[in-house]
Coordinates of C-alpha atoms and ligand atoms in Angstrom, one line a residue:
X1 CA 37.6 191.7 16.2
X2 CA 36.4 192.3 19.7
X3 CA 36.6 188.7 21.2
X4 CA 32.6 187.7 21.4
X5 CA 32.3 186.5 25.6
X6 CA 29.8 185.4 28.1
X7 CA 27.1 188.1 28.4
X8 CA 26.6 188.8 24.8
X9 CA 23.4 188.4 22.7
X10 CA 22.7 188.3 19.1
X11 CA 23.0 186.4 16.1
X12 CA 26.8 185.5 16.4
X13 CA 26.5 183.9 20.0
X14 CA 23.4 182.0 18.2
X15 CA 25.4 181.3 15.2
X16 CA 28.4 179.9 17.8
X17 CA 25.6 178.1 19.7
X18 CA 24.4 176.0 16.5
X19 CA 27.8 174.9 15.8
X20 CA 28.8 173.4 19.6
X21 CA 25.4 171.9 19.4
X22 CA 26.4 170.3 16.0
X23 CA 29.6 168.9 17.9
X24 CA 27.3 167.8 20.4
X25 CA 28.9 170.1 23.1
X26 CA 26.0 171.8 24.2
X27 CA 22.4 171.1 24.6
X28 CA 20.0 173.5 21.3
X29 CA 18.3 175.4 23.4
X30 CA 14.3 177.2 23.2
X31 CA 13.8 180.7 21.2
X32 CA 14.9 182.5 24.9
X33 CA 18.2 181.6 25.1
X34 CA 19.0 180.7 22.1
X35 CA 21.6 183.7 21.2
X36 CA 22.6 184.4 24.3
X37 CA 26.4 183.2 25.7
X38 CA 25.5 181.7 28.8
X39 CA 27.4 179.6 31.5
X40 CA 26.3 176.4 29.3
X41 CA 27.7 178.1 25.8
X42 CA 30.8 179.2 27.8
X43 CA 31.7 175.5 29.1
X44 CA 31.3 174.4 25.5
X45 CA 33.4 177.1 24.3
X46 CA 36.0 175.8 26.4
X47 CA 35.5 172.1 26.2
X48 CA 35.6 173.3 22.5
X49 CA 39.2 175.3 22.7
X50 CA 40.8 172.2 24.9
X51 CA 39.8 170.1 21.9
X52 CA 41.2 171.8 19.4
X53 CA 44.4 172.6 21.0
X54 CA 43.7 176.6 21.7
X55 CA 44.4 178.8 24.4
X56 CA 41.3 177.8 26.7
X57 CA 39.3 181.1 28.1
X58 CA 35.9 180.7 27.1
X59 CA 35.5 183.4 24.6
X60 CA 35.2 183.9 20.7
X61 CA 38.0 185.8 19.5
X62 CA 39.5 185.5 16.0
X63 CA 41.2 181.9 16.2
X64 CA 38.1 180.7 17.6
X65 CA 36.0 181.8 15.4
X66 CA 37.8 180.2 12.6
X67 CA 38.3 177.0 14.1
X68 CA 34.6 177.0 14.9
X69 CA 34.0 177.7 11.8
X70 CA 35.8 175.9 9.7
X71 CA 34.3 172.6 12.3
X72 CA 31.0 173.1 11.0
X73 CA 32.0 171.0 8.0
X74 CA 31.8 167.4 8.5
X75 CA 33.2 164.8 5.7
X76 CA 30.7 163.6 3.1
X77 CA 28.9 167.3 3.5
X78 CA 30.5 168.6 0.4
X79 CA 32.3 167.9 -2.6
X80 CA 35.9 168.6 -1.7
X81 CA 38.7 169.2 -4.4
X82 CA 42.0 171.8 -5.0
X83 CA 40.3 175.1 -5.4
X84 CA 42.9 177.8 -6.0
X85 CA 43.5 180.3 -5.3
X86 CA 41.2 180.2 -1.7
X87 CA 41.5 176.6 -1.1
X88 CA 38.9 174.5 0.8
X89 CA 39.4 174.6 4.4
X90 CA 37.4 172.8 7.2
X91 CA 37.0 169.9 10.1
X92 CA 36.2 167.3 7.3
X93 CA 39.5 168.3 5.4
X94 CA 41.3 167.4 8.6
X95 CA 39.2 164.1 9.1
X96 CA 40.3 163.5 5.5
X97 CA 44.1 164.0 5.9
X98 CA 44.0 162.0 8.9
X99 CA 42.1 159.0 7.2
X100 CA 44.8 159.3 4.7
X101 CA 47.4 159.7 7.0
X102 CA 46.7 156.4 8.8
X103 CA 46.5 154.7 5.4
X104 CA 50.2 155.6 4.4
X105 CA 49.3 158.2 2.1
X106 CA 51.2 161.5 2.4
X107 CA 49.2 164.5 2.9
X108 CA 51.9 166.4 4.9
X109 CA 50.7 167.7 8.3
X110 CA 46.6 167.2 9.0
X111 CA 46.5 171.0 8.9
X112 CA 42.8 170.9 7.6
X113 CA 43.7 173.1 4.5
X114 CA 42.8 170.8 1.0
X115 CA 46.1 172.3 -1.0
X116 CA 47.7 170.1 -4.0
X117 CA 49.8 168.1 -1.5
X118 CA 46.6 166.6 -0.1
X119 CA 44.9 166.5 -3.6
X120 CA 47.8 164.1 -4.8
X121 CA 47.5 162.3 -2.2
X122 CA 44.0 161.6 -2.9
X123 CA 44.6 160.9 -6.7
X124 CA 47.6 158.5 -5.5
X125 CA 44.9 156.5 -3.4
X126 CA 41.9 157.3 -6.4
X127 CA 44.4 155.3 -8.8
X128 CA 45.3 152.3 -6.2
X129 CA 41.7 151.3 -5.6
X130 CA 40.3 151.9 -9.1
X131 CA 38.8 155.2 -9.2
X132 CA 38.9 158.0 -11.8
X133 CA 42.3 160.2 -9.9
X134 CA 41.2 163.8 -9.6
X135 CA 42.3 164.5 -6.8
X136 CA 38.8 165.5 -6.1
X137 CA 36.7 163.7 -2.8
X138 CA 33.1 163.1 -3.7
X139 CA 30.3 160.3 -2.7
X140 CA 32.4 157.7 -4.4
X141 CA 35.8 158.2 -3.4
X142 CA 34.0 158.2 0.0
X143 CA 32.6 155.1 -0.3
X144 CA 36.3 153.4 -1.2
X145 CA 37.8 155.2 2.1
X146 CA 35.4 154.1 4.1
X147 CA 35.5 150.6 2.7
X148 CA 38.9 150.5 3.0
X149 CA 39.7 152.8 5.8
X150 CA 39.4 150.8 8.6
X151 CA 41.2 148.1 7.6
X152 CA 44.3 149.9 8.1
X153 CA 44.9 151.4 11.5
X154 CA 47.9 152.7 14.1
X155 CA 50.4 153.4 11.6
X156 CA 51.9 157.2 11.6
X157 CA 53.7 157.1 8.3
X158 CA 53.6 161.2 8.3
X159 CA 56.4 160.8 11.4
X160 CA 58.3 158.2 10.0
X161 CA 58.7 160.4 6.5
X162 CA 59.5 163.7 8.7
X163 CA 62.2 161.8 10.6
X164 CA 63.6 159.9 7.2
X165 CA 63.8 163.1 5.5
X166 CA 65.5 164.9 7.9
X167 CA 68.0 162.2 8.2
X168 CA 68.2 161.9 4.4
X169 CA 69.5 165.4 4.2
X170 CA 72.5 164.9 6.4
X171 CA 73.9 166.4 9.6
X172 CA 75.5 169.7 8.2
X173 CA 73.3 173.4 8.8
X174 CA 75.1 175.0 5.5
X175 CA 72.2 176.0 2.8
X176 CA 69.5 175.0 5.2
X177 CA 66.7 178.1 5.6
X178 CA 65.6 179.2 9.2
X179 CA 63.0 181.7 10.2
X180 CA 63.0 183.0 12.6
X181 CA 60.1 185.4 14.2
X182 CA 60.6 188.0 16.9
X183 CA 57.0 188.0 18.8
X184 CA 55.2 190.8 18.6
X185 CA 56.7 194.5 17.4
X186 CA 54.7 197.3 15.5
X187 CA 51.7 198.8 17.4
X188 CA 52.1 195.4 19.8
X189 CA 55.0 195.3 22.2
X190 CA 54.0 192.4 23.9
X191 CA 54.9 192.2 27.7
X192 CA 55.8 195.4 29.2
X193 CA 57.3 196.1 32.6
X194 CA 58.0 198.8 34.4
X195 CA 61.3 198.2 36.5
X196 CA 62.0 200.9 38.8
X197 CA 63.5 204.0 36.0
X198 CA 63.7 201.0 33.2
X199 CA 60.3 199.9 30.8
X200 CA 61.4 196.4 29.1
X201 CA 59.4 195.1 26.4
X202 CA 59.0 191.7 25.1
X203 CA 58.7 193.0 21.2
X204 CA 62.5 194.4 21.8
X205 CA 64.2 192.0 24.1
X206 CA 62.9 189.3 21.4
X207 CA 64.1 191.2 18.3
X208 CA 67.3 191.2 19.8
X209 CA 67.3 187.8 20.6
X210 CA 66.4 186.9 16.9
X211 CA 69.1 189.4 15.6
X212 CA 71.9 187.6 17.9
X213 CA 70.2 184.0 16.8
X214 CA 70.5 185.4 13.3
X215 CA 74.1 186.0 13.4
X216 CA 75.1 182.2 14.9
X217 CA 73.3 180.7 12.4
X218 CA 74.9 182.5 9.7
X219 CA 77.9 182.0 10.9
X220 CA 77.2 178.4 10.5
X221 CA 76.4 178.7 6.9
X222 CA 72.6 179.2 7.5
X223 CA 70.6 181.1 5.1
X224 CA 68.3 183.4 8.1
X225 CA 65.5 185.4 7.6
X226 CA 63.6 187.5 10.6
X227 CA 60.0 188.0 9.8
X228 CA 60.1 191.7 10.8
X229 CA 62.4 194.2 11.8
X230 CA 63.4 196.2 14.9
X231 CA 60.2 198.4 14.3
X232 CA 57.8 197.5 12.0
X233 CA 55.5 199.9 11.1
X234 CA 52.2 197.8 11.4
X235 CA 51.4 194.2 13.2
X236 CA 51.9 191.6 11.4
X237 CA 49.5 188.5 12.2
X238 CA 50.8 185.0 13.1
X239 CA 48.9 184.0 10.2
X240 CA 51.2 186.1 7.7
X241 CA 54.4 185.1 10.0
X242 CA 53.3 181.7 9.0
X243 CA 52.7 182.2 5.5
X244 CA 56.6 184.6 5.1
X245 CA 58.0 180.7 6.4
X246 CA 56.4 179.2 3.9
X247 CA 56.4 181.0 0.7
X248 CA 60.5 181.0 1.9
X249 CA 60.3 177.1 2.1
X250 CA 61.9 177.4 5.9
X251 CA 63.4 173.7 7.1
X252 CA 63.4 175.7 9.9
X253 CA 60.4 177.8 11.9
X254 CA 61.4 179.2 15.6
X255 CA 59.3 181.7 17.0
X256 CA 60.7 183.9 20.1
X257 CA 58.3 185.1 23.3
X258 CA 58.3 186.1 26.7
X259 CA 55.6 185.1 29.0
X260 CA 53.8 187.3 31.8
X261 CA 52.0 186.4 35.0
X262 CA 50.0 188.5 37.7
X263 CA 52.2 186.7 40.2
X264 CA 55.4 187.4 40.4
X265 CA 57.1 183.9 40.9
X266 CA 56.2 182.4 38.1
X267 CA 59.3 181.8 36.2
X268 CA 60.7 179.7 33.9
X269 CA 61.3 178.9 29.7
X270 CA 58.5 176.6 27.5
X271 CA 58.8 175.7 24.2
X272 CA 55.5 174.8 22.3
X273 CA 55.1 172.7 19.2
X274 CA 51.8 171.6 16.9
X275 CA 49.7 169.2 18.2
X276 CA 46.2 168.6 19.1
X277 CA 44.3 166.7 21.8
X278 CA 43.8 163.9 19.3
X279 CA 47.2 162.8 19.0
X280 CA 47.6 164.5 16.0
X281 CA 51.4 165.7 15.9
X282 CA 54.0 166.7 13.8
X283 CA 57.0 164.6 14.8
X284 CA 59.8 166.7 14.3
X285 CA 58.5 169.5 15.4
X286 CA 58.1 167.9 19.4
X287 CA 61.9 166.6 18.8
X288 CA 62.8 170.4 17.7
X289 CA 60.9 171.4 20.9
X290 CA 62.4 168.9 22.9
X291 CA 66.3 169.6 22.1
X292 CA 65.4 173.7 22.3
X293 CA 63.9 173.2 26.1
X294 CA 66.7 170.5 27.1
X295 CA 69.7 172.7 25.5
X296 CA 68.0 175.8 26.8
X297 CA 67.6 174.7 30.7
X298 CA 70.8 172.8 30.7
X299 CA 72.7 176.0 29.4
X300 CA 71.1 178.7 31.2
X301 CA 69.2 177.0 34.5
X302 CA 65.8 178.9 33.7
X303 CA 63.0 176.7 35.2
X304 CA 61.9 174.0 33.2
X305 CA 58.2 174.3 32.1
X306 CA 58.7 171.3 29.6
X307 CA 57.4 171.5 26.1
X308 CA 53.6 171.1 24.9
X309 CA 51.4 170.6 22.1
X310 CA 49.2 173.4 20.8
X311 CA 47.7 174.3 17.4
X312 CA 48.0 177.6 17.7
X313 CA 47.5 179.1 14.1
X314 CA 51.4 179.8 14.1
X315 CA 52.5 175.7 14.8
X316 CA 49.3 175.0 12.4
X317 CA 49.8 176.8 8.7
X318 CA 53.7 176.3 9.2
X319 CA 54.6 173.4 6.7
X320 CA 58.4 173.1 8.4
X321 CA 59.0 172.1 12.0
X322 CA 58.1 174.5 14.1
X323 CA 58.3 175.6 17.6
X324 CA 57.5 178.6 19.8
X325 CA 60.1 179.4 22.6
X326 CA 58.9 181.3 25.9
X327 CA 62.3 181.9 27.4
X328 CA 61.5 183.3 30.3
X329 CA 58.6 185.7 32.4
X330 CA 59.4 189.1 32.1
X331 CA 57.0 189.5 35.0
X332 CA 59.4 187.3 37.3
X333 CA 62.2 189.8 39.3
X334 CA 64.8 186.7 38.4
X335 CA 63.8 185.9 34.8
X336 CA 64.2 189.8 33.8
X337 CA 67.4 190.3 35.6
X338 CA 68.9 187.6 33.3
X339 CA 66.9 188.6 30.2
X340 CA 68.4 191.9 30.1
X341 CA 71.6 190.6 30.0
X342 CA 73.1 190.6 26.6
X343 CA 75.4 188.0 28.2
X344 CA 72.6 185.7 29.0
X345 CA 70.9 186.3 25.8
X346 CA 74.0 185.2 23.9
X347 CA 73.8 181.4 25.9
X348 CA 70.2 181.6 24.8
X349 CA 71.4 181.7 21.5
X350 CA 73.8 179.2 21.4
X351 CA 71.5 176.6 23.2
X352 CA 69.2 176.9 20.3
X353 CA 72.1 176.4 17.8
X354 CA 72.9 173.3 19.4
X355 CA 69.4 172.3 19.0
X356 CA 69.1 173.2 15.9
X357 CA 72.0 170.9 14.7
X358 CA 71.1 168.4 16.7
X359 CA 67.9 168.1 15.2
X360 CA 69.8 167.1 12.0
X361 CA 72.3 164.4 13.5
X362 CA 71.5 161.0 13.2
X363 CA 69.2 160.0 16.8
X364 CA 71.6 157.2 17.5
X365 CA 74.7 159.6 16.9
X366 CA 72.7 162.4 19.0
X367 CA 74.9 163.8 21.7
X368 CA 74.5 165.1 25.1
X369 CA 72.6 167.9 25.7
X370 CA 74.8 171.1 26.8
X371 CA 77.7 169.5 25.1
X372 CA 78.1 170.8 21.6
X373 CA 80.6 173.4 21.5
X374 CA 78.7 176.1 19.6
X375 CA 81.8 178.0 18.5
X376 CA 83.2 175.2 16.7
X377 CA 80.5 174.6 14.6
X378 CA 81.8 176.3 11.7
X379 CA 84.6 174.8 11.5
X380 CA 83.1 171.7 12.2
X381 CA 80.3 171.7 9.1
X382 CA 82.9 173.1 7.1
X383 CA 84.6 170.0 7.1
X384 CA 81.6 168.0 6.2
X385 CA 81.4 166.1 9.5
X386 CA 79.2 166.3 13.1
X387 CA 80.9 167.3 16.0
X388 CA 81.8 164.3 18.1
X389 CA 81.0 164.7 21.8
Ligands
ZN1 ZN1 54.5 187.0 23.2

């Protein structure tokens, strides 16, 4: 859809009005302005986007418009319960999850989607404090978790089981599932740039860069999948990259890009990982992000851009840790020269390896970062121990 921006009229700007003034973001206006997308409705948008985690530039576009949409719901509003197959989705299944997330319960990731992992979670707590357990939130069960919600707070028991269940599983990569998603591809190349007789493309460089990942890993004993391939005949959404991960039961999610600027010097790699503005996180993933960006810069000496917290639909409907890399602006004269290097590429590669298994060692037997010798890995797992630094 054609992103909805300051300017327009009509009944979706008043529609997108009513809900920041629900949020109390923006004053209800008078019959004159009420569906029109004025400075006011485009500060609120934005206030709005910061909130929630989403690229911030004041319009309506498709990810907007959902998470706008899907805020209009606040708990106690509606009955909620497992529907399938469309399950529930909304702002008071989030303030749900989170309730039950703080109470010990486990929900998974806050991602705002009522599916049977949040329903049990529910009947678990239903069951505890007396209640019929249907899995099924309605005036009752809200009565109990308000009753009872408050007296337990701070805890972030979703983190702790992440971390234990990675550590559970051991140190070695073999049988372990990674997707991983060249950006772009299909009708969309992504960034292009015109270099003198040459025309790079993000959509290519990336698929590359997933094909030479893919090879490490399965080298390592990794089952790998790519979400498409070198040329896809149509676009495939983040949302159904997000959904290929899942239905695949990924450990795994890493998500390859290239950034662009108007000016030329900006430069440098970022790795992004789910999170929102609340403090709502998923744990692992901002460790995976962390050892990608440290491995990354300390391999190859791109700029470091540091790592960051978005809940982009990508990080959001992913149930594995997941990251998204930008290694690099294709825009910058220094960041292309490398990028085109199959040579540089490969060290790419085996920084994310080596972030990839360090994500699965023991933190107190972590090692340095830049120290893993990728090449030995094999041989290493194969022998059911982690590499020693
Ligand atoms: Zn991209």
């Amino acid at each position: 859809m054609r992103p909805i921006r300051p300017g327009d009229r009509g009944p979706a700007v008043r529609e997108i009005r009513r809900v920041l003034a629900d949020l109390d973001l923006l004053v209800p206006a008078d019959g004159r302005t009420a569906d029109a997308f004025d400075p006011p409705t485009e500060r609120a948008v934005r206030a709005f986007q910061q909130s929630r985690g989403l690229s911030v530039d004041g319009r309506v576009g498709a990810e907007t418009w959902r998470a706008l949409d899907a805020a209009r719901w606040r708990l106690g509003a509606r009955t909620l319960y497992h529907a399938v197959p469309e399950p529930i989705t909304g702002e008071d299944v989030r303030s749900l999850q989170e309730r039950l997330l703080e109470m010990g319960y486990d929900v998974g990731r806050a991602d705002a989607i009522y599916g049977a992992r949040t329903a049990r979670a529910l009947a678990q707590f239903q069951r505890e404090v007396g209640l019929t357990p249907d899995g099924s939130c309605g005036p009752h069960t809200l009565d109990a978790l308000r009753r009872l919600g408050r007296k337990v707070v701070g805890g972030r028991p979703q983190w702790l089981r992440e971390s234990d269940a990675i550590r559970q599983s051991g140190p070695t990569l073999v049988g372990r599932t990674v997707v991983i998603d060249p950006g772009h591809g299909g009708t969309d190349p992504g960034v292009v740039v015109q270099d003198g007789p040459l025309r790079w493309n993000e959509a290519d460089l990336m698929h590359d860069l997933a094909s030479r990942l893919e090879g490490r890993l399965a080298a390592a004993g990794v089952r790998v999948q790519l979400t498409r391939g070198p040329s896809p005949q149509r676009y495939l959404p983040d949302t159904d990259r997000a959904e290929l991960a899942n239905s695949l039961g990924a450990d795994v999610f890493i998500s390859l890009h290239l950034d662009e600027h108007r000016n030329p010097d900006a430069e440098g790699v970022a790795t992004y990982h789910y999170g929102t503005d609340n403090g709502v996180t998923s744990a692992t993933g901002e460790r995976l992000a962390g050892l990608v960006q440290r491995e990354i810069v300390a391999r190859t000496g791109l700029r470091d851009c540091r790592t960051h917290a978005k809940a982009w639909d990508l990080l959001r409907l992913t149930r594995m840790p997941a990251v998204r890399v930008e290694v690099g602006y294709l825009t910058s004269p220094g960041d292309r020269r490398r990028l085109v290097d199959p040579r540089f590429r490969d060290r790419v590669v085996e920084a994310i390896v080596a972030a990839v298994q360090r994500m699965y060692f023991p933190i107190e037997r972590d090692v340095p970062t830049g120290s893993i010798d990728v090449s030995e890995l094999r041989a290493v797992v194969a022998a059911g121990r982690a590499p020693q630094s």
